[in-house]
């Protein structure tokens, strides 16, 4: 199937061709016709499968079909993203795809001055890409009106709805017309998040291209058992033995990320950290440095890493396992993007057995264990029995009929306590999630708190450098 067969207009097809894409990815093949038909969507697809083009291409097509002058401060389509990096990435994609259309798009997020964003909104915007906190701040200053929003998109919806954004989302929903098209996209959807998501949509079409909670199959996953105090030395050894370039390392906390950067510097490995305490300028500089080779390793926390999009990122290393099983899928999804092969190491110590069990149950598979020579743990990690995932059908599910008296949105949606439930991180991780999302719109910009289908290459099997006998 080609993009032309999906019913997209000529200017968009031209823009797609300029980006070098010829064949729509599976999620794009499913979702584009549904969006063009004006239906609400709940779509689950792994990171790197082309979700952004999946919603932005038909959205731009629909806007171009009914062009009109947007008054100052008004918006026709609103895309909400959880982090600055993801908002900037989506904004760039929208600009690329609308290059041959008379479509004005604007991106707003915290961590930078608000005045230029207010000036940009004076012209109005066909498409506004925003983080929730900064959007609400702009609204409170009468810089933006959401009364004319026709299309609402929630990207990384599981994060948006389950890690401190719920109340902001509810506030924003009250400002948007009930008659609209709502599109929710995410790598994963837990049942409770799905229930909340369905309450803000109207008879949504549910789409999925992978089994629920599955991980990217082209990614070669390895679990390296190691004693806790040997984690950073083991990380250094792993990086050096594999001559790792452009490696993304995940740490659970901001303090942990900074500590890793210092230790890597002492070992002669160039690296930088990104997390909620870093300014937008510092985060952008660090990401650019990884892309151009100025540094070899980028150390990140879960929230700060959302939106990172690096072509052919070869490896991801989990220095610490995430507290939230779904975040494991998000993490390793940074490599193996758009069908490219990738590797994901996880350094796991005995005190992380509970997290490991939850992750393996969530992805319905055991991660292969391999010891790192010279860093054998004092005790082996247990292997948990997990149920194999059932084959998934690509056939879209029929939309459910709304229950009598069920509201489309607003305050009767299920309430969750912020910081509790499935995706609530613990300790510093939870605080960063709150800071990233809920405070990112502060007007002085301090502490912003808060590529598409290609044929996958064959996965390289065999021993990894530095790996010995199985644990």
CSV table of C-alpha atoms in Angstrom, one decimal:
chain,number,residue,atom,x,y,z
A,1,UNK,CA,0.0,0.0,0.0
A,2,UNK,CA,1.2,3.5,-0.8
A,3,UNK,CA,0.3,6.8,0.9
A,4,UNK,CA,-1.7,7.9,-2.2
A,5,UNK,CA,-4.1,5.0,-1.6
A,6,UNK,CA,-5.0,6.3,1.8
A,7,UNK,CA,-6.8,9.3,0.3
A,8,UNK,CA,-4.4,12.1,1.4
A,9,UNK,CA,-4.3,15.3,-0.7
A,10,UNK,CA,-1.5,16.0,-3.2
A,11,UNK,CA,0.3,18.7,-1.2
A,12,UNK,CA,0.7,16.3,1.7
A,13,UNK,CA,1.8,13.4,-0.6
A,14,UNK,CA,4.5,15.8,-1.9
A,15,UNK,CA,5.7,16.6,1.6
A,16,UNK,CA,5.8,13.0,2.5
A,17,UNK,CA,7.9,12.2,-0.6
A,18,UNK,CA,10.3,15.0,0.3
A,19,UNK,CA,10.8,13.3,3.7
A,20,UNK,CA,11.8,10.1,1.9
A,21,UNK,CA,8.8,8.0,3.0
A,22,UNK,CA,7.1,5.8,0.4
A,23,UNK,CA,5.2,3.1,2.4
A,24,UNK,CA,2.9,3.8,5.3
A,25,UNK,CA,3.6,1.9,8.5
A,26,UNK,CA,1.0,-0.5,9.9
A,27,UNK,CA,-0.4,2.0,12.4
A,28,UNK,CA,-0.6,4.6,9.6
A,29,UNK,CA,-2.5,2.2,7.3
A,30,UNK,CA,-5.0,1.6,10.0
A,31,UNK,CA,-5.5,5.0,11.6
A,32,UNK,CA,-5.3,7.5,8.7
A,33,UNK,CA,-8.6,6.3,7.0
A,34,UNK,CA,-10.4,6.4,10.4
A,35,UNK,CA,-9.3,9.9,11.1
A,36,UNK,CA,-10.1,11.1,7.6
A,37,UNK,CA,-13.6,9.8,8.2
A,38,UNK,CA,-13.9,12.1,11.3
A,39,UNK,CA,-14.1,9.3,13.9
A,40,UNK,CA,-12.5,9.4,17.4
A,41,UNK,CA,-9.5,7.1,17.9
A,42,UNK,CA,-7.7,5.3,20.7
A,43,UNK,CA,-4.5,3.9,19.1
A,44,UNK,CA,-1.9,1.8,20.8
A,45,UNK,CA,1.4,1.5,18.9
A,46,UNK,CA,5.0,1.1,20.0
A,47,UNK,CA,7.4,4.0,20.0
A,48,UNK,CA,9.0,4.6,16.6
A,49,UNK,CA,6.2,3.1,14.5
A,50,UNK,CA,5.1,6.4,13.0
A,51,UNK,CA,2.4,7.5,15.4
A,52,UNK,CA,3.1,11.2,14.8
A,53,UNK,CA,2.5,11.0,11.1
A,54,UNK,CA,-0.4,8.7,11.8
A,55,UNK,CA,-2.4,11.5,13.4
A,56,UNK,CA,-0.7,14.6,11.9
A,57,UNK,CA,-1.2,13.7,8.2
A,58,UNK,CA,-4.9,13.1,8.3
A,59,UNK,CA,-5.4,16.1,10.7
A,60,UNK,CA,-3.6,18.4,8.2
A,61,UNK,CA,-5.7,17.0,5.4
A,62,UNK,CA,-8.9,17.7,7.2
A,63,UNK,CA,-7.9,21.2,8.1
A,64,UNK,CA,-6.8,21.9,4.5
A,65,UNK,CA,-10.2,20.7,3.2
A,66,UNK,CA,-12.0,23.4,5.0
A,67,UNK,CA,-9.5,26.4,5.1
A,68,UNK,CA,-10.5,29.5,7.0
A,69,UNK,CA,-8.8,32.5,8.5
A,70,UNK,CA,-7.9,31.8,12.1
A,71,UNK,CA,-8.5,34.8,14.3
A,72,UNK,CA,-5.9,36.0,16.8
A,73,UNK,CA,-5.4,33.7,19.7
A,74,UNK,CA,-7.7,31.1,18.2
A,75,UNK,CA,-6.8,27.5,17.5
A,76,UNK,CA,-8.3,24.8,15.2
A,77,UNK,CA,-6.3,21.8,16.2
A,78,UNK,CA,-4.7,21.2,19.6
A,79,UNK,CA,-1.9,18.6,20.2
A,80,UNK,CA,-1.0,18.0,23.8
A,81,UNK,CA,2.4,16.4,24.6
A,82,UNK,CA,3.9,15.6,28.1
A,83,UNK,CA,7.3,17.0,27.6
A,84,UNK,CA,9.2,19.8,25.9
A,85,UNK,CA,11.2,17.5,23.7
A,86,UNK,CA,8.2,15.6,22.4
A,87,UNK,CA,6.3,18.8,21.7
A,88,UNK,CA,9.3,20.2,19.8
A,89,UNK,CA,9.6,16.9,17.8
A,90,UNK,CA,5.9,16.9,16.9
A,91,UNK,CA,6.0,20.5,16.0
A,92,UNK,CA,8.9,19.9,13.6
A,93,UNK,CA,7.0,17.0,12.0
A,94,UNK,CA,3.9,19.1,11.5
A,95,UNK,CA,5.9,21.8,9.9
A,96,UNK,CA,7.5,19.3,7.5
A,97,UNK,CA,4.2,17.7,6.5
A,98,UNK,CA,2.4,21.0,6.0
A,99,UNK,CA,5.2,22.6,4.0
A,100,UNK,CA,3.0,22.8,0.9
A,101,UNK,CA,-0.2,23.8,2.7
A,102,UNK,CA,-1.4,27.2,4.0
A,103,UNK,CA,-1.3,25.9,7.5
A,104,UNK,CA,0.1,27.9,10.4
A,105,UNK,CA,1.5,25.9,13.4
A,106,UNK,CA,2.9,27.0,16.7
A,107,UNK,CA,4.7,25.1,19.5
A,108,UNK,CA,4.5,26.3,23.1
A,109,UNK,CA,6.2,24.8,26.2
A,110,UNK,CA,7.8,26.0,29.5
A,111,UNK,CA,11.4,26.4,30.3
A,112,UNK,CA,11.7,29.3,27.9
A,113,UNK,CA,10.4,32.8,27.8
A,114,UNK,CA,6.6,33.1,27.4
A,115,UNK,CA,6.5,36.5,25.6
A,116,UNK,CA,7.6,35.2,22.2
A,117,UNK,CA,4.9,32.5,22.4
A,118,UNK,CA,2.3,35.1,23.3
A,119,UNK,CA,3.3,37.2,20.2
A,120,UNK,CA,3.1,34.1,18.0
A,121,UNK,CA,-0.4,33.3,19.2
A,122,UNK,CA,-1.6,36.8,18.3
A,123,UNK,CA,-1.8,35.6,14.7
A,124,UNK,CA,-3.8,32.5,15.6
A,125,UNK,CA,-2.8,29.0,14.8
A,126,UNK,CA,-4.3,26.2,12.7
A,127,UNK,CA,-2.3,23.8,14.8
A,128,UNK,CA,-1.0,24.4,18.3
A,129,UNK,CA,1.3,21.9,19.9
A,130,UNK,CA,1.6,22.4,23.6
A,131,UNK,CA,2.5,21.0,27.0
A,132,UNK,CA,-0.4,21.3,29.5
A,133,UNK,CA,1.1,23.6,32.0
A,134,UNK,CA,2.3,26.3,29.5
A,135,UNK,CA,-1.0,26.1,27.7
A,136,UNK,CA,-3.0,26.8,30.8
A,137,UNK,CA,-0.6,29.6,31.7
A,138,UNK,CA,-1.2,31.2,28.3
A,139,UNK,CA,-4.9,30.8,28.7
A,140,UNK,CA,-4.9,32.5,32.1
A,141,UNK,CA,-3.1,35.4,30.4
A,142,UNK,CA,-5.8,35.6,27.7
A,143,UNK,CA,-3.2,34.7,25.0
A,144,UNK,CA,-5.1,31.8,23.6
A,145,UNK,CA,-8.7,30.7,23.2
A,146,UNK,CA,-9.7,27.1,22.8
A,147,UNK,CA,-13.4,27.8,21.9
A,148,UNK,CA,-12.8,26.9,18.2
A,149,UNK,CA,-10.8,23.7,18.6
A,150,UNK,CA,-12.0,21.1,16.1
A,151,UNK,CA,-9.5,18.3,16.6
A,152,UNK,CA,-7.8,17.3,19.9
A,153,UNK,CA,-4.8,15.0,20.0
A,154,UNK,CA,-3.3,13.6,23.2
A,155,UNK,CA,0.2,12.1,22.3
A,156,UNK,CA,1.8,9.7,24.8
A,157,UNK,CA,-1.6,9.5,26.4
A,158,UNK,CA,-0.7,7.0,29.1
A,159,UNK,CA,1.7,9.6,30.5
A,160,UNK,CA,-0.7,12.4,30.0
A,161,UNK,CA,-3.5,10.8,31.9
A,162,UNK,CA,-1.6,8.7,34.5
A,163,UNK,CA,1.4,10.6,35.7
A,164,UNK,CA,0.1,13.9,37.1
A,165,UNK,CA,-1.5,15.4,34.1
A,166,UNK,CA,-5.1,14.3,34.8
A,167,UNK,CA,-6.3,17.5,36.5
A,168,UNK,CA,-4.6,19.7,33.9
A,169,UNK,CA,-6.2,17.6,31.1
A,170,UNK,CA,-9.6,18.0,32.8
A,171,UNK,CA,-9.2,21.7,33.0
A,172,UNK,CA,-8.3,21.9,29.3
A,173,UNK,CA,-11.2,19.7,28.3
A,174,UNK,CA,-13.6,22.2,29.9
A,175,UNK,CA,-12.2,24.9,27.6
A,176,UNK,CA,-12.7,22.9,24.4
A,177,UNK,CA,-16.0,22.4,22.5
A,178,UNK,CA,-17.8,19.1,23.2
A,179,UNK,CA,-18.3,18.7,19.4
A,180,UNK,CA,-14.8,17.8,18.3
A,181,UNK,CA,-12.7,14.9,17.1
A,182,UNK,CA,-10.5,13.4,19.8
A,183,UNK,CA,-7.4,11.2,19.1
A,184,UNK,CA,-5.4,9.5,21.8
A,185,UNK,CA,-2.1,7.8,20.9
A,186,UNK,CA,0.3,5.9,23.1
A,187,UNK,CA,2.9,3.1,23.2
A,188,UNK,CA,0.9,1.4,25.9
A,189,UNK,CA,-2.6,1.6,27.4
A,190,UNK,CA,-3.4,0.0,30.8
A,191,UNK,CA,-7.0,-1.0,31.3
A,192,UNK,CA,-7.6,1.8,33.9
A,193,UNK,CA,-6.1,4.4,31.6
A,194,UNK,CA,-8.2,3.1,28.7
A,195,UNK,CA,-11.4,3.6,30.8
A,196,UNK,CA,-10.5,7.2,31.5
A,197,UNK,CA,-9.5,7.8,27.9
A,198,UNK,CA,-12.8,6.4,26.7
A,199,UNK,CA,-14.7,8.9,28.9
A,200,UNK,CA,-13.3,11.8,26.9
A,201,UNK,CA,-14.0,10.4,23.5
A,202,UNK,CA,-17.1,9.6,21.5
A,203,UNK,CA,-17.5,6.0,20.3
A,204,UNK,CA,-13.8,5.7,19.6
A,205,UNK,CA,-12.3,3.2,17.2
A,206,UNK,CA,-9.7,1.2,19.0
A,207,UNK,CA,-6.6,0.3,17.0
A,208,UNK,CA,-3.5,-1.6,17.8
A,209,UNK,CA,-0.7,-3.0,15.7
A,210,UNK,CA,1.0,-5.1,18.4
A,211,UNK,CA,0.0,-7.3,21.2
A,212,UNK,CA,-0.9,-5.4,24.3
A,213,UNK,CA,2.2,-4.6,26.4
A,214,UNK,CA,4.6,-6.2,23.9
A,215,UNK,CA,8.0,-4.9,23.2
A,216,UNK,CA,9.6,-4.2,19.9
A,217,UNK,CA,10.6,-7.5,18.4
A,218,UNK,CA,13.6,-6.2,16.5
A,219,UNK,CA,15.2,-5.2,19.7
A,220,UNK,CA,17.6,-7.7,21.2
A,221,UNK,CA,17.0,-7.6,24.9
A,222,UNK,CA,19.6,-8.8,27.5
A,223,UNK,CA,19.5,-8.8,31.3
A,224,UNK,CA,22.9,-8.5,33.0
A,225,UNK,CA,22.8,-9.7,36.7
A,226,UNK,CA,25.2,-7.6,38.7
A,227,UNK,CA,25.6,-6.5,42.4
A,228,UNK,CA,24.3,-3.1,43.1
A,229,UNK,CA,27.6,-1.5,44.1
A,230,UNK,CA,29.1,-2.7,40.8
A,231,UNK,CA,26.5,-1.2,38.5
A,232,UNK,CA,28.4,1.8,37.3
A,233,UNK,CA,31.7,0.0,36.9
A,234,UNK,CA,29.8,-2.7,34.9
A,235,UNK,CA,28.2,0.1,32.8
A,236,UNK,CA,31.6,1.5,32.0
A,237,UNK,CA,32.9,-2.0,31.1
A,238,UNK,CA,29.9,-2.6,28.9
A,239,UNK,CA,30.3,0.7,27.0
A,240,UNK,CA,34.0,0.2,26.5
A,241,UNK,CA,33.9,-3.5,25.4
A,242,UNK,CA,31.2,-2.8,22.9
A,243,UNK,CA,32.7,0.5,21.7
A,244,UNK,CA,29.2,1.9,22.2
A,245,UNK,CA,28.4,5.1,20.3
A,246,UNK,CA,25.2,7.0,20.7
A,247,UNK,CA,24.1,5.1,23.7
A,248,UNK,CA,21.1,6.2,25.8
A,249,UNK,CA,21.4,5.2,29.5
A,250,UNK,CA,18.4,5.4,31.9
A,251,UNK,CA,18.8,6.2,35.5
A,252,UNK,CA,15.9,6.2,38.0
A,253,UNK,CA,16.6,9.6,39.6
A,254,UNK,CA,18.0,13.0,38.7
A,255,UNK,CA,20.8,12.6,41.3
A,256,UNK,CA,21.7,9.2,39.9
A,257,UNK,CA,21.9,10.6,36.3
A,258,UNK,CA,24.3,13.3,37.4
A,259,UNK,CA,26.4,10.8,39.4
A,260,UNK,CA,26.7,8.5,36.3
A,261,UNK,CA,27.9,11.5,34.1
A,262,UNK,CA,30.7,12.2,36.6
A,263,UNK,CA,31.8,8.6,36.8
A,264,UNK,CA,31.8,8.3,33.0
A,265,UNK,CA,33.9,11.4,32.7
A,266,UNK,CA,36.5,9.9,35.1
A,267,UNK,CA,36.6,6.8,32.8
A,268,UNK,CA,37.2,9.0,29.7
A,269,UNK,CA,33.6,8.6,28.3
A,270,UNK,CA,32.0,11.7,27.1
A,271,UNK,CA,28.4,12.1,28.3
A,272,UNK,CA,25.7,14.5,29.4
A,273,UNK,CA,22.5,14.2,31.5
A,274,UNK,CA,19.0,15.4,30.9
A,275,UNK,CA,16.3,15.5,33.6
A,276,UNK,CA,13.7,17.8,35.1
A,277,UNK,CA,16.3,20.1,36.8
A,278,UNK,CA,18.0,20.9,33.5
A,279,UNK,CA,17.0,24.0,31.5
A,280,UNK,CA,15.5,23.6,28.1
A,281,UNK,CA,18.7,25.0,26.6
A,282,UNK,CA,20.9,22.4,28.4
A,283,UNK,CA,18.6,19.5,27.3
A,284,UNK,CA,18.6,20.6,23.7
A,285,UNK,CA,22.4,21.0,23.7
A,286,UNK,CA,22.9,17.5,25.2
A,287,UNK,CA,20.6,15.9,22.7
A,288,UNK,CA,22.3,17.7,19.8
A,289,UNK,CA,25.7,16.6,21.2
A,290,UNK,CA,24.7,13.0,21.1
A,291,UNK,CA,23.4,13.3,17.6
A,292,UNK,CA,26.5,15.0,16.2
A,293,UNK,CA,28.9,12.7,18.1
A,294,UNK,CA,30.2,15.3,20.5
A,295,UNK,CA,29.3,13.0,23.3
A,296,UNK,CA,28.9,9.2,23.3
A,297,UNK,CA,26.4,8.7,26.0
A,298,UNK,CA,23.2,10.5,27.1
A,299,UNK,CA,22.0,9.7,30.6
A,300,UNK,CA,18.3,10.4,31.1
A,301,UNK,CA,15.4,9.9,33.5
A,302,UNK,CA,12.1,8.5,32.2
A,303,UNK,CA,10.2,11.7,31.9
A,304,UNK,CA,13.0,13.7,30.3
A,305,UNK,CA,13.6,11.0,27.7
A,306,UNK,CA,10.0,11.2,26.3
A,307,UNK,CA,10.2,12.6,22.8
A,308,UNK,CA,13.8,11.7,22.1
A,309,UNK,CA,13.9,10.7,18.5
A,310,UNK,CA,17.3,9.7,17.1
A,311,UNK,CA,17.6,7.8,13.9
A,312,UNK,CA,19.2,4.3,14.3
A,313,UNK,CA,20.0,4.7,17.9
A,314,UNK,CA,22.0,1.4,18.4
A,315,UNK,CA,21.7,0.8,22.1
A,316,UNK,CA,19.8,1.6,25.3
A,317,UNK,CA,21.1,0.6,28.7
A,318,UNK,CA,18.9,0.5,31.9
A,319,UNK,CA,21.2,1.3,34.8
A,320,UNK,CA,18.2,1.0,37.0
A,321,UNK,CA,14.9,-0.8,36.3
A,322,UNK,CA,11.9,1.5,36.1
A,323,UNK,CA,9.4,1.3,38.9
A,324,UNK,CA,6.6,1.3,36.3
A,325,UNK,CA,6.6,-1.7,34.0
A,326,UNK,CA,5.2,0.3,31.1
A,327,UNK,CA,8.2,2.6,31.2
A,328,UNK,CA,10.4,-0.4,30.3
A,329,UNK,CA,8.6,-0.5,27.0
A,330,UNK,CA,9.0,3.2,26.5
A,331,UNK,CA,12.7,3.0,27.4
A,332,UNK,CA,13.8,0.3,25.0
A,333,UNK,CA,11.5,1.8,22.3
A,334,UNK,CA,14.2,4.5,22.0
A,335,UNK,CA,16.2,2.0,19.9
A,336,UNK,CA,14.9,-0.2,17.1
A,337,UNK,CA,12.8,2.7,15.8
A,338,UNK,CA,10.8,2.3,12.6
A,339,UNK,CA,11.8,-1.3,12.3
A,340,UNK,CA,15.6,-0.8,12.6
A,341,UNK,CA,17.5,-3.3,14.8
A,342,UNK,CA,18.7,-2.3,18.3
A,343,UNK,CA,20.0,-3.6,21.6
A,344,UNK,CA,18.7,-3.1,25.1
A,345,UNK,CA,20.8,-4.0,28.1
A,346,UNK,CA,19.4,-4.0,31.7
A,347,UNK,CA,21.8,-4.1,34.6
A,348,UNK,CA,19.8,-5.7,37.4
A,349,UNK,CA,20.7,-6.2,41.1
A,350,UNK,CA,19.1,-8.4,43.7
A,351,UNK,CA,17.1,-5.5,45.2
A,352,UNK,CA,15.2,-5.1,41.9
A,353,UNK,CA,13.7,-8.6,41.8
A,354,UNK,CA,10.2,-7.2,42.4
A,355,UNK,CA,10.5,-4.7,39.5
A,356,UNK,CA,11.9,-7.4,37.3
A,357,UNK,CA,9.0,-9.7,38.0
A,358,UNK,CA,6.5,-6.9,37.3
A,359,UNK,CA,8.2,-6.1,34.0
A,360,UNK,CA,8.5,-9.7,32.8
A,361,UNK,CA,4.8,-10.2,33.6
A,362,UNK,CA,3.9,-7.0,31.8
A,363,UNK,CA,5.7,-7.9,28.6
A,364,UNK,CA,4.8,-11.6,29.0
A,365,UNK,CA,8.3,-12.9,28.4
A,366,UNK,CA,11.5,-13.6,30.3
A,367,UNK,CA,14.4,-11.4,29.4
A,368,UNK,CA,17.4,-13.5,28.5
A,369,UNK,CA,20.1,-13.5,31.2
A,370,UNK,CA,23.8,-13.1,30.4
A,371,UNK,CA,26.6,-12.4,32.9
A,372,UNK,CA,29.2,-9.8,32.2
A,373,UNK,CA,32.7,-11.2,32.6
A,374,UNK,CA,34.4,-9.8,35.7
A,375,UNK,CA,31.1,-8.7,37.2
A,376,UNK,CA,29.4,-11.9,38.2
A,377,UNK,CA,26.8,-11.3,40.9
A,378,UNK,CA,27.1,-12.9,44.3
A,379,UNK,CA,23.7,-14.6,43.8
A,380,UNK,CA,21.8,-15.4,40.6
A,381,UNK,CA,18.5,-13.6,39.8
A,382,UNK,CA,15.4,-15.8,39.7
A,383,UNK,CA,13.6,-16.7,36.5
A,384,UNK,CA,9.8,-16.0,36.8
A,385,UNK,CA,7.2,-18.0,35.0
A,386,UNK,CA,5.2,-15.8,32.7
A,387,UNK,CA,2.4,-16.5,30.4
A,388,UNK,CA,3.1,-16.1,26.7
A,389,UNK,CA,1.1,-13.4,25.0
A,390,UNK,CA,-1.7,-14.4,22.7
A,391,UNK,CA,-1.4,-13.5,19.0
A,392,UNK,CA,-2.9,-10.1,18.3
A,393,UNK,CA,-5.3,-9.2,15.5
A,394,UNK,CA,-4.8,-6.1,13.4
A,395,UNK,CA,-8.5,-5.9,12.8
A,396,UNK,CA,-9.9,-2.7,14.4
A,397,UNK,CA,-12.3,-3.3,17.3
A,398,UNK,CA,-15.9,-2.1,17.0
A,399,UNK,CA,-16.6,0.9,19.1
A,400,UNK,CA,-18.5,0.5,22.3
A,401,UNK,CA,-21.9,2.1,22.7
A,402,UNK,CA,-21.9,4.7,25.4
A,403,UNK,CA,-23.8,3.8,28.5
A,404,UNK,CA,-27.1,5.7,29.1
A,405,UNK,CA,-26.3,9.0,30.8
A,406,UNK,CA,-22.6,8.7,30.4
A,407,UNK,CA,-21.0,12.1,29.8
A,408,UNK,CA,-18.6,12.6,27.0
A,409,UNK,CA,-16.0,14.2,29.2
A,410,UNK,CA,-15.7,16.5,32.2
A,411,UNK,CA,-15.9,16.0,35.9
A,412,UNK,CA,-17.7,12.6,35.9
A,413,UNK,CA,-14.7,10.9,34.5
A,414,UNK,CA,-13.1,8.4,36.9
A,415,UNK,CA,-10.9,10.2,39.5
A,416,UNK,CA,-7.4,9.1,40.4
A,417,UNK,CA,-5.2,10.4,43.2
A,418,UNK,CA,-2.2,12.1,41.7
A,419,UNK,CA,0.9,10.2,42.2
A,420,UNK,CA,-0.9,6.9,43.0
A,421,UNK,CA,-1.9,4.0,40.8
A,422,UNK,CA,-0.2,2.0,38.0
A,423,UNK,CA,2.2,4.5,36.7
A,424,UNK,CA,3.0,6.5,39.8
A,425,UNK,CA,6.8,6.5,40.3
A,426,UNK,CA,8.3,6.4,43.7
A,427,UNK,CA,10.5,8.9,45.4
A,428,UNK,CA,12.4,11.3,43.2
A,429,UNK,CA,11.0,9.7,40.0
A,430,UNK,CA,7.5,10.7,41.0
A,431,UNK,CA,8.5,14.2,41.9
A,432,UNK,CA,10.2,14.6,38.5
A,433,UNK,CA,7.0,13.5,36.8
A,434,UNK,CA,5.1,16.1,38.6
A,435,UNK,CA,7.7,18.8,38.0
A,436,UNK,CA,7.9,18.0,34.3
A,437,UNK,CA,4.2,18.2,33.7
A,438,UNK,CA,2.3,20.3,36.2
A,439,UNK,CA,4.7,23.2,36.7
A,440,UNK,CA,6.2,23.6,33.2
A,441,UNK,CA,3.9,26.5,32.4
A,442,UNK,CA,5.2,28.9,35.0
A,443,UNK,CA,5.5,32.2,33.3
A,444,UNK,CA,9.0,33.0,34.2
A,445,UNK,CA,10.1,29.7,32.6
A,446,UNK,CA,12.0,28.4,35.5
A,447,UNK,CA,12.4,24.6,35.9
A,448,UNK,CA,10.0,23.5,33.2
A,449,UNK,CA,8.3,21.1,35.3
A,450,UNK,CA,6.6,19.3,33.2
A,451,UNK,CA,9.8,8.3,11.4
A,452,UNK,CA,8.0,5.8,9.7
A,453,UNK,CA,7.6,2.3,8.3
A,454,UNK,CA,10.7,0.7,6.9
A,455,UNK,CA,11.5,-3.0,6.5
A,456,UNK,CA,13.3,-4.2,9.7
A,457,UNK,CA,16.7,-5.7,9.1
A,458,UNK,CA,17.4,-9.2,10.4
A,459,UNK,CA,18.3,-9.2,14.1
A,460,UNK,CA,21.9,-10.1,14.8
A,461,UNK,CA,22.1,-13.1,17.1
A,462,UNK,CA,25.0,-14.4,19.1
A,463,UNK,CA,27.1,-13.5,22.0
A,464,UNK,CA,27.6,-9.9,22.9
A,465,UNK,CA,31.0,-8.5,23.7
A,466,UNK,CA,31.8,-9.0,27.3
A,467,UNK,CA,29.1,-11.6,27.9
A,468,UNK,CA,29.9,-15.0,29.1
A,469,UNK,CA,27.8,-17.9,30.5
A,470,UNK,CA,24.1,-17.5,31.1
A,471,UNK,CA,23.1,-16.8,34.7
